[in-house]
Short mmCIF file of C-alpha atoms and ligand atoms in Angstrom, two decimals:
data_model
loop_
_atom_site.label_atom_id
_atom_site.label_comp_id
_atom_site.label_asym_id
_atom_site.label_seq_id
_atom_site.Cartn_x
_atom_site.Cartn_y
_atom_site.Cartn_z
CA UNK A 1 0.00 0.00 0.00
CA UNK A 2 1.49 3.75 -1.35
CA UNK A 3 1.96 6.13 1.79
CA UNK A 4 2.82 9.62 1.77
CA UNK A 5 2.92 12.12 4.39
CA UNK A 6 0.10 13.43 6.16
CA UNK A 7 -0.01 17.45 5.67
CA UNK A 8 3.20 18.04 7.71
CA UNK A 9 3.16 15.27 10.65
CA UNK A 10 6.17 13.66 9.07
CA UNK A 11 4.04 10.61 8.90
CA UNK A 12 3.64 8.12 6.20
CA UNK A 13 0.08 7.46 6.21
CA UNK A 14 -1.55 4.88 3.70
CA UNK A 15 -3.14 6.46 1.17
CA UNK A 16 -6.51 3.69 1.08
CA UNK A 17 -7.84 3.52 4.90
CA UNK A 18 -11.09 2.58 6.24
CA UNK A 19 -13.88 4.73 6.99
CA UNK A 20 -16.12 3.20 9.89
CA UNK A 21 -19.56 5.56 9.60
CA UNK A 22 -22.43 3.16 10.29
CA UNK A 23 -20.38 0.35 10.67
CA UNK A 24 -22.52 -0.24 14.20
CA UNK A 25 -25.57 -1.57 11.45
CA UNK A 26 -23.19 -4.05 9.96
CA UNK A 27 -23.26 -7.86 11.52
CA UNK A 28 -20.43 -7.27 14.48
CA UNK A 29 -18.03 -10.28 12.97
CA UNK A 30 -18.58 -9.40 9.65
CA UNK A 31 -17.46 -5.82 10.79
CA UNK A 32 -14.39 -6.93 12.47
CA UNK A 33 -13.95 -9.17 10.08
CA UNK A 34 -13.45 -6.46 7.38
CA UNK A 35 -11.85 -4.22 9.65
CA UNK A 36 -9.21 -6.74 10.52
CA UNK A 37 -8.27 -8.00 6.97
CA UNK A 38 -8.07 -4.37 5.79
CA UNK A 39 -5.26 -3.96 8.23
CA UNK A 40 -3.75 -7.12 6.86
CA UNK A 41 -4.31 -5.42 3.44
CA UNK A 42 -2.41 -2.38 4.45
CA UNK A 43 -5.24 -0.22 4.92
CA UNK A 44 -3.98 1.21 7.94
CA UNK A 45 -5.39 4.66 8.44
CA UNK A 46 -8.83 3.89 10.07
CA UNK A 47 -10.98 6.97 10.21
CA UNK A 48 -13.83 7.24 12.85
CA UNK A 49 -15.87 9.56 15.70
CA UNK A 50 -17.50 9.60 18.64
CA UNK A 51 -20.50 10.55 16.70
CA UNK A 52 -20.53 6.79 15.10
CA UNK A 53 -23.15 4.61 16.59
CA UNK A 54 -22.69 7.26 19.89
CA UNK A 55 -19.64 5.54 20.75
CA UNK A 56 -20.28 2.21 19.64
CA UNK A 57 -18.26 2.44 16.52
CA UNK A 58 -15.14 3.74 18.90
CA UNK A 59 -15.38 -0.07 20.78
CA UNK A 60 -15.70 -1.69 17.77
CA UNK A 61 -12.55 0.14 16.11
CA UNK A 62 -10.79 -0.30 19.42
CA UNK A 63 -11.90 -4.41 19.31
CA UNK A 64 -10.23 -4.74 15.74
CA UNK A 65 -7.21 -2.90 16.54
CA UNK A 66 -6.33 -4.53 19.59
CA UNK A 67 -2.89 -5.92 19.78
CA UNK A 68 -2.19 -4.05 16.47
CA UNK A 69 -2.32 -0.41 17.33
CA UNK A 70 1.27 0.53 16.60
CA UNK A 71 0.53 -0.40 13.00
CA UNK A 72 -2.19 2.05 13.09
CA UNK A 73 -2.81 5.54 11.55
CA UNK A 74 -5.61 6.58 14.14
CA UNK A 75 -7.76 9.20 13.55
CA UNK A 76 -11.24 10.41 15.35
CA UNK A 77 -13.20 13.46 15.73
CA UNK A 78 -14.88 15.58 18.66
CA UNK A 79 -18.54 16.51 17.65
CA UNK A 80 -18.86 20.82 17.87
CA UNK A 81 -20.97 20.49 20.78
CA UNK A 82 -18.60 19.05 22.84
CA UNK A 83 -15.67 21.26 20.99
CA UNK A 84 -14.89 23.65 23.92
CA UNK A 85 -11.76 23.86 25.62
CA UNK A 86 -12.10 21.50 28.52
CA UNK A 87 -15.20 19.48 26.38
CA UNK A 88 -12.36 18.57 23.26
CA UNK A 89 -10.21 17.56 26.03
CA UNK A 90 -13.21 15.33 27.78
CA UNK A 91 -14.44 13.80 24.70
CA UNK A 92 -10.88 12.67 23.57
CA UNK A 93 -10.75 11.07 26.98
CA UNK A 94 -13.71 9.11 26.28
CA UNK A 95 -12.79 7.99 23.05
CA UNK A 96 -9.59 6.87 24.09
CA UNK A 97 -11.21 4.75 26.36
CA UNK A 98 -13.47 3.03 23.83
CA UNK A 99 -11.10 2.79 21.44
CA UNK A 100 -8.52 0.99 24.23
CA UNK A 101 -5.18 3.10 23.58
CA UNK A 102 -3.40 5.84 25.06
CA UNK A 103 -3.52 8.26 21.47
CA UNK A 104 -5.05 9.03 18.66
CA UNK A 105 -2.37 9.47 16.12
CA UNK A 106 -5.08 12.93 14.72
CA UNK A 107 -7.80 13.99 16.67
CA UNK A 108 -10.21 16.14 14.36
CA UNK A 109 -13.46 18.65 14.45
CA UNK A 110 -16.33 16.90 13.03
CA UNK A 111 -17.49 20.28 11.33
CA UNK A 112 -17.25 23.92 12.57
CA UNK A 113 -19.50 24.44 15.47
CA UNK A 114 -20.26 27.45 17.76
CA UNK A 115 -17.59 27.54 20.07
CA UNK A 116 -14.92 29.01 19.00
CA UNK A 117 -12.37 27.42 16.75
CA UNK A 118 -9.35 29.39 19.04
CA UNK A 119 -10.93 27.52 21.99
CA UNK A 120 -10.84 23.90 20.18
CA UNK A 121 -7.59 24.39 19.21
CA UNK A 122 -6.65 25.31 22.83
CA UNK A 123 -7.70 21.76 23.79
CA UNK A 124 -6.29 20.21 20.63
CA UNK A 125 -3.23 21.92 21.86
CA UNK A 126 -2.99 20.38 25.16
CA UNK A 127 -3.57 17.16 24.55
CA UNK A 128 -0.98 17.00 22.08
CA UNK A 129 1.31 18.59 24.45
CA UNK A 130 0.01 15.56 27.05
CA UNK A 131 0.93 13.15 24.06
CA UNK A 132 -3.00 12.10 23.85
CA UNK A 133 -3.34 12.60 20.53
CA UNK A 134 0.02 13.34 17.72
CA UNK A 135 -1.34 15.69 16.19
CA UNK A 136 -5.07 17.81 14.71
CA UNK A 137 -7.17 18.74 12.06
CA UNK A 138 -10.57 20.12 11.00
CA UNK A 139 -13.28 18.44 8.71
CA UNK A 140 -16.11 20.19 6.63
CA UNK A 141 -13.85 23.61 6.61
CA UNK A 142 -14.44 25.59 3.83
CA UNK A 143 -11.85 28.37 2.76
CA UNK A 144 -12.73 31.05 5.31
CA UNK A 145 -13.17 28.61 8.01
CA UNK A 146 -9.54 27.06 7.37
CA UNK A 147 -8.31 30.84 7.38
CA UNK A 148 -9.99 31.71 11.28
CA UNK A 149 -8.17 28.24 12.06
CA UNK A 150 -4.70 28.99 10.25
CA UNK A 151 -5.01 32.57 12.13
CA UNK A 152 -5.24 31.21 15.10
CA UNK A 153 -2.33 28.20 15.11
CA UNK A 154 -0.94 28.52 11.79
CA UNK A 155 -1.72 27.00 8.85
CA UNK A 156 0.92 23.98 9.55
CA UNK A 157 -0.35 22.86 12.42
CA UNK A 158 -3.42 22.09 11.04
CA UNK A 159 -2.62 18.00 10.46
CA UNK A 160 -5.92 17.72 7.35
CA UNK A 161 -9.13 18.81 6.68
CA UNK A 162 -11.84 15.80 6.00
CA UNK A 163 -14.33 16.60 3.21
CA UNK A 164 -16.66 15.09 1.21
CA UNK A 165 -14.80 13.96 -2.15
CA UNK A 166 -16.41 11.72 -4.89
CA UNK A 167 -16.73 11.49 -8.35
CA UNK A 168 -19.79 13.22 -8.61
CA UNK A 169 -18.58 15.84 -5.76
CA UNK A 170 -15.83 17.37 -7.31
CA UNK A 171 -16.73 21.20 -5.60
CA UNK A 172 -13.62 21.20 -3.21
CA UNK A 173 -11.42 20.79 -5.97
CA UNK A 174 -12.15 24.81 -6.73
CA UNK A 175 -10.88 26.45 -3.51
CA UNK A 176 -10.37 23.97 -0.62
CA UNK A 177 -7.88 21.76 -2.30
CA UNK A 178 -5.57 24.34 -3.69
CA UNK A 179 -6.09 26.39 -0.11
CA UNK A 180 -4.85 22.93 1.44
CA UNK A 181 -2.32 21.89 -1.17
CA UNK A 182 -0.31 25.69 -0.77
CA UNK A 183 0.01 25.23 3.29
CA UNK A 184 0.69 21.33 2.96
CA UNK A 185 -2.83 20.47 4.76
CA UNK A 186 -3.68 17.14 3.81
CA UNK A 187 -6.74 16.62 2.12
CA UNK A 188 -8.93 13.86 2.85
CA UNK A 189 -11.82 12.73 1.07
CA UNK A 190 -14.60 11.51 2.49
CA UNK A 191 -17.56 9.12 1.07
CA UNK A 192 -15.24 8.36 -1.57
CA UNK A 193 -18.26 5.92 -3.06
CA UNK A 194 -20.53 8.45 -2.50
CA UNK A 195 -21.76 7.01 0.62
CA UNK A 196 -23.88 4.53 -1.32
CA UNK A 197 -25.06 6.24 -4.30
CA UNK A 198 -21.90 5.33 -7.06
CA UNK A 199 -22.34 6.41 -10.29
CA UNK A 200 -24.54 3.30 -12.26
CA UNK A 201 -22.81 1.66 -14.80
CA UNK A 202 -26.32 2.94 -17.10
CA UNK A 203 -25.38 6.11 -16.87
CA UNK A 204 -23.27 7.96 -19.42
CA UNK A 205 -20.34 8.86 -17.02
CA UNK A 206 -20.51 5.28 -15.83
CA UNK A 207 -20.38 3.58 -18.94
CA UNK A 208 -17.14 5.58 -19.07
CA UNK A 209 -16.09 4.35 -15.77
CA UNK A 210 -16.82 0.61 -16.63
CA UNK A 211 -14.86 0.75 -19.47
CA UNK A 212 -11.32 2.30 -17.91
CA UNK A 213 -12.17 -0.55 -15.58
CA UNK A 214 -12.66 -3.15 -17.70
CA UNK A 215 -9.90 -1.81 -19.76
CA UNK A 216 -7.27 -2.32 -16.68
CA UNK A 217 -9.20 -5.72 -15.61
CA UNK A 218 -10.55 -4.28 -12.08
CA UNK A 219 -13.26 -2.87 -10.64
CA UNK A 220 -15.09 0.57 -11.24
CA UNK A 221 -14.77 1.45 -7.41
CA UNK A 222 -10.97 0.54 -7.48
CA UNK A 223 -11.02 3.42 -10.58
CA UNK A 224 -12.73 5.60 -8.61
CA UNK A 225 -10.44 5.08 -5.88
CA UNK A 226 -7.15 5.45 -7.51
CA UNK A 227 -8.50 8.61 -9.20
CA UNK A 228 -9.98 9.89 -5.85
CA UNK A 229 -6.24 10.01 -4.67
CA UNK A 230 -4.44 10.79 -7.69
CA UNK A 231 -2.47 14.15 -6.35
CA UNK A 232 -0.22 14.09 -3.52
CA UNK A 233 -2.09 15.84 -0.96
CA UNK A 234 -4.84 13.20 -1.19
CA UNK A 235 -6.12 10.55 1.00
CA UNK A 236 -9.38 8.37 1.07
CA UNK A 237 -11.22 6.57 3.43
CA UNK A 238 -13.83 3.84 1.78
CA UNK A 239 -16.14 2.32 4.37
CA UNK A 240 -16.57 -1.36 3.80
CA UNK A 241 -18.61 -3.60 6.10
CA UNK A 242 -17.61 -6.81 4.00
CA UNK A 243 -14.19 -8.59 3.49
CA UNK A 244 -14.90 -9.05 -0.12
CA UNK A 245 -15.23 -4.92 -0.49
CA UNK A 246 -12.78 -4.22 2.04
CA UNK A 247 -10.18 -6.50 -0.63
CA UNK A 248 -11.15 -4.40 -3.90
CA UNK A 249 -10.62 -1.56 -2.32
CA UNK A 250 -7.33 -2.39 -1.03
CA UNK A 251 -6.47 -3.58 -4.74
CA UNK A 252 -6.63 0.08 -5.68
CA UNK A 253 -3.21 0.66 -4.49
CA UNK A 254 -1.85 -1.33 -6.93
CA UNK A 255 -3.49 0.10 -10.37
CA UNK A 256 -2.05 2.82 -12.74
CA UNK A 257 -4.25 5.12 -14.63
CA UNK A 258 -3.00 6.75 -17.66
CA UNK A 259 -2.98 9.99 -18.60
CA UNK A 260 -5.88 9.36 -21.20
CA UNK A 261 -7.98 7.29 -18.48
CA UNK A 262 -7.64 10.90 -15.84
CA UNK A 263 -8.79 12.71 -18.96
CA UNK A 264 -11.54 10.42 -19.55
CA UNK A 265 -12.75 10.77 -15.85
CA UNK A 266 -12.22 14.70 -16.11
CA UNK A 267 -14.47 14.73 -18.66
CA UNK A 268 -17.47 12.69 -17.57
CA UNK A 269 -17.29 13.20 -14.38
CA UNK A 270 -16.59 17.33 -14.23
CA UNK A 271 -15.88 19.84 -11.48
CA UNK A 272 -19.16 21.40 -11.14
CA UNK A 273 -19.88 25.10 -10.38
CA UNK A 274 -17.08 27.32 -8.37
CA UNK A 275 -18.69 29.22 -5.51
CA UNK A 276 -20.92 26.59 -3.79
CA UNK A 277 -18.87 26.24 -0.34
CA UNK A 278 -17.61 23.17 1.08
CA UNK A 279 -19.45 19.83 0.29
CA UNK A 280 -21.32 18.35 2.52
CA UNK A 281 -23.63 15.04 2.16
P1 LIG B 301 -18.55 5.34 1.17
O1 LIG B 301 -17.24 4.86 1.65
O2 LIG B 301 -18.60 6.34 0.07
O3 LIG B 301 -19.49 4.13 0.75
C1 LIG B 301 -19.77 3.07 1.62
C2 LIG B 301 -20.67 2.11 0.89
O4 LIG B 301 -19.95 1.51 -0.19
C3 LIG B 301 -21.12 0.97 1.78
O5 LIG B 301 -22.47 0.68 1.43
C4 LIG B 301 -20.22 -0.19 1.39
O6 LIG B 301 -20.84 -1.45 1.54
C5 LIG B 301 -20.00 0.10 -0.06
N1 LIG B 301 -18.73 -0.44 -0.55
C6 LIG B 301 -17.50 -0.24 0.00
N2 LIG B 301 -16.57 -0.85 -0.75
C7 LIG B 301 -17.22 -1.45 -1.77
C8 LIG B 301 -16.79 -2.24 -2.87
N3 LIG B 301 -15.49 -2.49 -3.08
N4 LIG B 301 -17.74 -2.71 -3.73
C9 LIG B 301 -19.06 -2.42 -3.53
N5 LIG B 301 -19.52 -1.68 -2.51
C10 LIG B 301 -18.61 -1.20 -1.64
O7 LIG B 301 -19.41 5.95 2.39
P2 LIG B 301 -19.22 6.67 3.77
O8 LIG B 301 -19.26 5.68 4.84
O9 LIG B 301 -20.19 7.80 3.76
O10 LIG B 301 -17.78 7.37 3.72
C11 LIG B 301 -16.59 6.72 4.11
C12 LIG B 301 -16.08 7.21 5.46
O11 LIG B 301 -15.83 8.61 5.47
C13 LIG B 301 -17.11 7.05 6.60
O12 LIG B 301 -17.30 5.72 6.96
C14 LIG B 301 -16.51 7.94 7.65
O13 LIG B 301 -15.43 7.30 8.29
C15 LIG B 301 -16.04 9.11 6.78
N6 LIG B 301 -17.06 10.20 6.73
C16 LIG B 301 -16.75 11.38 7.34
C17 LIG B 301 -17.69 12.41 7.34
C18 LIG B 301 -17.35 13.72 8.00
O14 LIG B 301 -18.26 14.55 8.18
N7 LIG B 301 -16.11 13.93 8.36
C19 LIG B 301 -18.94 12.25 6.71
C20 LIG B 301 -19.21 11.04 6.08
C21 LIG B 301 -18.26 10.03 6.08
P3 LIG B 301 -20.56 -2.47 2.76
O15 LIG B 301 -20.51 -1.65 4.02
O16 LIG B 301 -21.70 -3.42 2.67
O17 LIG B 301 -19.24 -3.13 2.50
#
């Protein structure tokens, strides 16, 4: 599995990880199942939230990864609610505890919120500086956002910034991603299958799709992932409840699109309109 470095940690993260959103609804063995032989697979960087089943999704990660968390890229995130100074500080607590380990390798606001972002850092801050969590980011920040945060900390300290990224959700690719890509913010996309809703191989664009697949002998998601992470600030984090899925999507590591197939993609599946905000689902 291709690593590169996350924004400017100095860590080689997998570029592939696992998203765990809703995994609470999946069967509990075929969840650790999955979760287990992604690690195997290399997909190392394992995304998740105290949001997630209200905790439940923490236990589950922290069930999977036990024995193995050394191996792990671990990242979760502090709902805005809780994202006060002494609350971010609480709420890592608690998810350190369901998730059985001492730190999160990036501890992350689930999307901007009313307290302020100088007082979320503030706890960010101190818990890195207790060695709780290595480092911090931000998710669902659009450009102005990102700027209050970078104002308050500096750009470089903020670790990534989680958005919604898909073929058919191209928006961030306007202002976010070259705001990221100038201060070395990783960039990670999230829903990468479009939480559920993937292009159908009917459609125009996914006739397309099929046929770069088909073309390379894999499958259209393992297309959609390589292209998904095609530029070096990019990471993404697939959700898969099933070994079988959790295995194609590791596979994407290991395909090669040519210049033609990117050009392809770029043309069915375009940008969109400049000046809608950040994504969200
Ligand atoms: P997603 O990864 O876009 O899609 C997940 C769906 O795709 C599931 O139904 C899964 O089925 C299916 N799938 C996965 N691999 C497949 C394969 N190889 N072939 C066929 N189907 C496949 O959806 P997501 O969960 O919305 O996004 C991924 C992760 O991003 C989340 O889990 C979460 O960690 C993160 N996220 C973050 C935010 C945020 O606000 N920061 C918001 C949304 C998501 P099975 O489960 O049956 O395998």
């Amino acid at each position: 599995m291709e690593r590169r470095t996350f924004g400017r940690t100095g860590v080689a993260v997998p570029v592939i990880g696992q998203g765990t959103w809703m995994l609470e609804r999946t069967d509990r063995r075929s969840a650790l199942a999955a979760l287990r032989r992604g690690l195997d697979l290399g997909l190392l960087h394992v995304d998740t939230a105290e949001l997630y089943g209200s905790g439940r999704v923490e236990e589950l990660v922290g069930e999977a990864i036990a024995g193995r968390r050394d191996e792990v890229y671990l990242v979760s995130k502090v709902l805005p609610k809780n994202a006060s100074t002494a609350g971010a500080i609480a709420a890592c607590e608690r998810s350190l505890r369901r998730l059985r380990t001492d730190r999160l390798d990036c501890y992350l606001l689930h999307w901007p919120g009313s307290h302020p972002i100088a007082d979320t850092i503030a706890g960010f801050e101190h818990l890195r500086r207790d060695g709780k969590i290595g480092a911090w980011g931000v998710s669902n920040f659009g450009v102005g956002e990102l700027e209050e945060a970078a104002a308050v900390a500096g750009a470089t300290r903020i670790a990534c910034n989680q958005v919604l990224y898909h073929l058919e959700e191209r928006s961030i690719e306007h202002e976010v991603m070259p705001w990221c890509e100038a201060r070395g913010v990783a960039v990670v996309g999230y829903s990468p299958f479009g939480s559920g809703r993937f292009p159908s191989s009917w459609s125009r664009a996914g006739r397309v799709l099929g046929d770069i697949a088909a073309a390379h002998c894999v499958s259209p998601r393992q297309v959609a992932l390589q292209f998904l992470v095609r530029r070096s600030s990019l990471f993404a984090i697939p959700k898969a409840g099933r070994v079988a899925h959790v295995e194609d999507n590791a596979a994407a590591a290991t395909l090669v699109l040519t210049d033609d197939d990117v050009a392809r993609l770029n043309a069915a599946f375009p940008r969109g309109r400049r000046g809608r905000g950040v994504p969200t689902l």
